[in-house]
Tab-separated table of C-alpha atoms in Angstrom:
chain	number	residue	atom	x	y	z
G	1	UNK	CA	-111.863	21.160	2.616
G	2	UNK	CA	-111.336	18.152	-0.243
G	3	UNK	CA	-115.237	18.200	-0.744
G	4	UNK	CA	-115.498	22.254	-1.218
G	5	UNK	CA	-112.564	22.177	-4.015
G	6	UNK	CA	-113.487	18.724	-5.902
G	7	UNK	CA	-117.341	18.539	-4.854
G	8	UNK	CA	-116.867	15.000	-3.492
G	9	UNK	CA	-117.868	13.982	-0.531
G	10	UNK	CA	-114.758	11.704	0.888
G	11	UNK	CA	-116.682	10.462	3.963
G	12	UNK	CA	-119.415	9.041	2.068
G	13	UNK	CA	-117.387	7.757	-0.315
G	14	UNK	CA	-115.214	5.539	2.358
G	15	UNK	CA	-118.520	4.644	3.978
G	16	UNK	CA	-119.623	2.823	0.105
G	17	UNK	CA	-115.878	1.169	0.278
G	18	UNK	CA	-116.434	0.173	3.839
G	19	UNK	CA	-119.686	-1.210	2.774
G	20	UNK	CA	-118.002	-3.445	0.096
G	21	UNK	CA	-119.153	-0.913	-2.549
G	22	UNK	CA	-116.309	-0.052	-5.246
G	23	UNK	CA	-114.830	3.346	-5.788
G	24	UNK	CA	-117.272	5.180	-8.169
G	25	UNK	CA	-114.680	7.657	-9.220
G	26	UNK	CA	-111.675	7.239	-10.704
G	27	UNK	CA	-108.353	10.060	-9.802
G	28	UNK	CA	-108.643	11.421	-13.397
G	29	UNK	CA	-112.358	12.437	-12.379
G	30	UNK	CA	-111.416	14.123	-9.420
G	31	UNK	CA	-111.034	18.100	-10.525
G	32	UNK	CA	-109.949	21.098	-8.117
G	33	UNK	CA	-111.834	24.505	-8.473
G	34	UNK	CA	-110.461	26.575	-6.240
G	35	UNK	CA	-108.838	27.176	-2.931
G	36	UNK	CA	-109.582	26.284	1.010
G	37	UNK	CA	-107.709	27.444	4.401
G	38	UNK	CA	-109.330	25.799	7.004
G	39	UNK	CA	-108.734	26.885	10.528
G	40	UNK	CA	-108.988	24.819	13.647
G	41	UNK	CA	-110.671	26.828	16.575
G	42	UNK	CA	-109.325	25.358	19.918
G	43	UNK	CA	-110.761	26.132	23.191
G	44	UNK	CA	-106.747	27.492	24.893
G	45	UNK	CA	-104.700	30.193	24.853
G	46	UNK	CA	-103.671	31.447	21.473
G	47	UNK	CA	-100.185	31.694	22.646
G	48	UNK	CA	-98.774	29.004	24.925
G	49	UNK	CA	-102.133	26.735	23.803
G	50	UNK	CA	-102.886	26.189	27.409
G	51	UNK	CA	-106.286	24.556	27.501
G	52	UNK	CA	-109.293	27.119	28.307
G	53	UNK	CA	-112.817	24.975	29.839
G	54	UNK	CA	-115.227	26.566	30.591
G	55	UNK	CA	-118.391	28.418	29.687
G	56	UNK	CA	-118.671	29.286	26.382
G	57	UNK	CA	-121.384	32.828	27.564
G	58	UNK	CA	-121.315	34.010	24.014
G	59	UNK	CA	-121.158	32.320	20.393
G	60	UNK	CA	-122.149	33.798	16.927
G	61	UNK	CA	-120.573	31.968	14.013
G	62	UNK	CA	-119.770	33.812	11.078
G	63	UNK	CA	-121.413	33.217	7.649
G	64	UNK	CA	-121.682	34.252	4.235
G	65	UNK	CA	-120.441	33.442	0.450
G	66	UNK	CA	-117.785	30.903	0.739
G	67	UNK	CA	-117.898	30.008	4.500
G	68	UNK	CA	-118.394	26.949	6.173
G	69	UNK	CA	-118.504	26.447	10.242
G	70	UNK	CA	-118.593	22.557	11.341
G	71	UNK	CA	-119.302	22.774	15.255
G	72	UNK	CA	-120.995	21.415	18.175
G	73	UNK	CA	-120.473	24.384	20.507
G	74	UNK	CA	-122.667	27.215	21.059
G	75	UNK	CA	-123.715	29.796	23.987
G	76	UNK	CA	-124.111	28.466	27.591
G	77	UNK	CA	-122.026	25.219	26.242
G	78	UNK	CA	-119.153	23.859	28.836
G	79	UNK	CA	-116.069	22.806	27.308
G	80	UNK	CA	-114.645	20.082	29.633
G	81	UNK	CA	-111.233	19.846	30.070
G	82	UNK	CA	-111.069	16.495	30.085
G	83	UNK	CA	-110.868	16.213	25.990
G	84	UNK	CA	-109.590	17.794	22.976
G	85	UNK	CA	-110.142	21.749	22.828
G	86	UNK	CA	-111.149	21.094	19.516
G	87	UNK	CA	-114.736	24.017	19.127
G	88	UNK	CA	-114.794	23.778	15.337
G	89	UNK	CA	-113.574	23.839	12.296
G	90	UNK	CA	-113.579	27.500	10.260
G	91	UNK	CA	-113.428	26.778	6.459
G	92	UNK	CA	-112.992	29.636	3.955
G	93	UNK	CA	-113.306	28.756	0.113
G	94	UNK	CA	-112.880	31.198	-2.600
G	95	UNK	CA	-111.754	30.934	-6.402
G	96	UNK	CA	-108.368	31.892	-5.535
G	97	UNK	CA	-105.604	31.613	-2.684
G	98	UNK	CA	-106.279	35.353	-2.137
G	99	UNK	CA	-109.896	35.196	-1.820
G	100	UNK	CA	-110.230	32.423	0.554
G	101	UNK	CA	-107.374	34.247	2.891
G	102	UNK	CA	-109.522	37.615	2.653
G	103	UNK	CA	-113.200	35.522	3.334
G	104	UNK	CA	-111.293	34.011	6.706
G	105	UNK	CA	-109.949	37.619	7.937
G	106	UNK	CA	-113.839	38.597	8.032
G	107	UNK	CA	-114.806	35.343	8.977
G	108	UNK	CA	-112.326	35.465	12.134
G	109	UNK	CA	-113.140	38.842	12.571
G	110	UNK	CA	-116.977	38.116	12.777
G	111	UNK	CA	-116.877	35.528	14.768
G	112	UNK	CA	-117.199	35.563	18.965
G	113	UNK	CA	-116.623	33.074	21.201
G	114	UNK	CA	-116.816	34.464	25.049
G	115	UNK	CA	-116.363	33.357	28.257
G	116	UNK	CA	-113.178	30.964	27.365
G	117	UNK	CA	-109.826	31.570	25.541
G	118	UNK	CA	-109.397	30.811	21.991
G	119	UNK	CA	-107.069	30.889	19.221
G	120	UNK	CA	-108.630	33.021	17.160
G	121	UNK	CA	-106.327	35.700	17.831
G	122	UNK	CA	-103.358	33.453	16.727
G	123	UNK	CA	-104.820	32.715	13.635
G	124	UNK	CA	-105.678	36.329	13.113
G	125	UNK	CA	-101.945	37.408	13.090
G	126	UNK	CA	-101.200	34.583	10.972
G	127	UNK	CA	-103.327	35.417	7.822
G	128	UNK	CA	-101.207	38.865	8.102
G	129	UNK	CA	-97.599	37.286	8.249
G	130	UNK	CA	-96.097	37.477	5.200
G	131	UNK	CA	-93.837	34.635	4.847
G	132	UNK	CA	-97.337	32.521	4.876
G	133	UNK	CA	-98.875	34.777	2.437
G	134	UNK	CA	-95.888	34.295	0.000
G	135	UNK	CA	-96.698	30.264	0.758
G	136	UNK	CA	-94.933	27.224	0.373
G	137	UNK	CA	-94.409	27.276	4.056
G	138	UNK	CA	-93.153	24.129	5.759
G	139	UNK	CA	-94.335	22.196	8.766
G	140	UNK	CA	-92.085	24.127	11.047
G	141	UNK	CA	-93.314	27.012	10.182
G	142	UNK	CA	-95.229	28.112	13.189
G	143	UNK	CA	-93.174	26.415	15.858
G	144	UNK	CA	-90.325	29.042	14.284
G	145	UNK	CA	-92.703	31.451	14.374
G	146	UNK	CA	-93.449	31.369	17.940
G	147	UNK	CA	-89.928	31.101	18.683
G	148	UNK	CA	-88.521	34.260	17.504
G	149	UNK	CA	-91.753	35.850	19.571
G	150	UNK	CA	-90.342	34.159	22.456
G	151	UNK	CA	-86.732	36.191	21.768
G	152	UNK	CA	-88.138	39.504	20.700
């Protein structure tokens, strides 16, 4: 997400450190454009985050202005369940907060992953809560989430 709003590629640029290279930016060259909400797609259920291996029998990836999808799965794949659920990683970018939320509604809604249990759903209702659309949200803010769903 760093590298779509600052156009720097962090990776490489700890690879040329590792190296022995020095830093060839300083902070005060580092600019943001923009705004990034990256979702994790897991391989469980969206609700109690039980794992879900198995076949993955169907998998189109959504595209277009502003998204990014960084996976190795794709149709006929088995996800063991011996490792991390981890599929992918969903990345919406836009110019504002707004736009990048409205890119990953389509993108979610575009994208299919069949045969397994994902949390696509999960993040689907969160783009619509509005105490995360207001923002400044803190780290609890999903495990309270999911606990007044387990009292209503």
């Amino acid at each position: 997400m760093t590298e779509l709003i600052t156009g720097i590629d962090i990776v490489q640029q700890q690879i040329r450190v590792a190296a022995g290279h020095k830093l060839a930016l300083r902070q005060r060259d580092v600019v943001k454009r923009g705004h990034a909400i990256e979702c994790r797609i897991n391989a469980e259920d969206p609700f109690t985050f039980v794992p879900s291996p198995g076949r993955i029998t169907s998998w189109h990836p959504p595209g277009g202005p502003g998204i990014r999808v960084d996976s190795h799965a794709y149709a006929n794949y088995f996800v063991p369940p011996y490792y991390d659920s981890l599929l992918g990683k969903l990345i919406a970018y836009g110019d504002t907060r707004e736009q990048a939320i409205a890119r990953m509604r389509i993108a979610l809604s575009e994208m299919i992953v069949e045969g397994i249990k994902t949390n696509i759903p999960l993040h689907q209702e969160l783009l619509l809560d509005e105490k995360f659309l207001r923002g400044g949200t803190s780290i609890h803010y999903l495990e309270e989430k999911l606990a007044k769903r387990k009292v209503a």
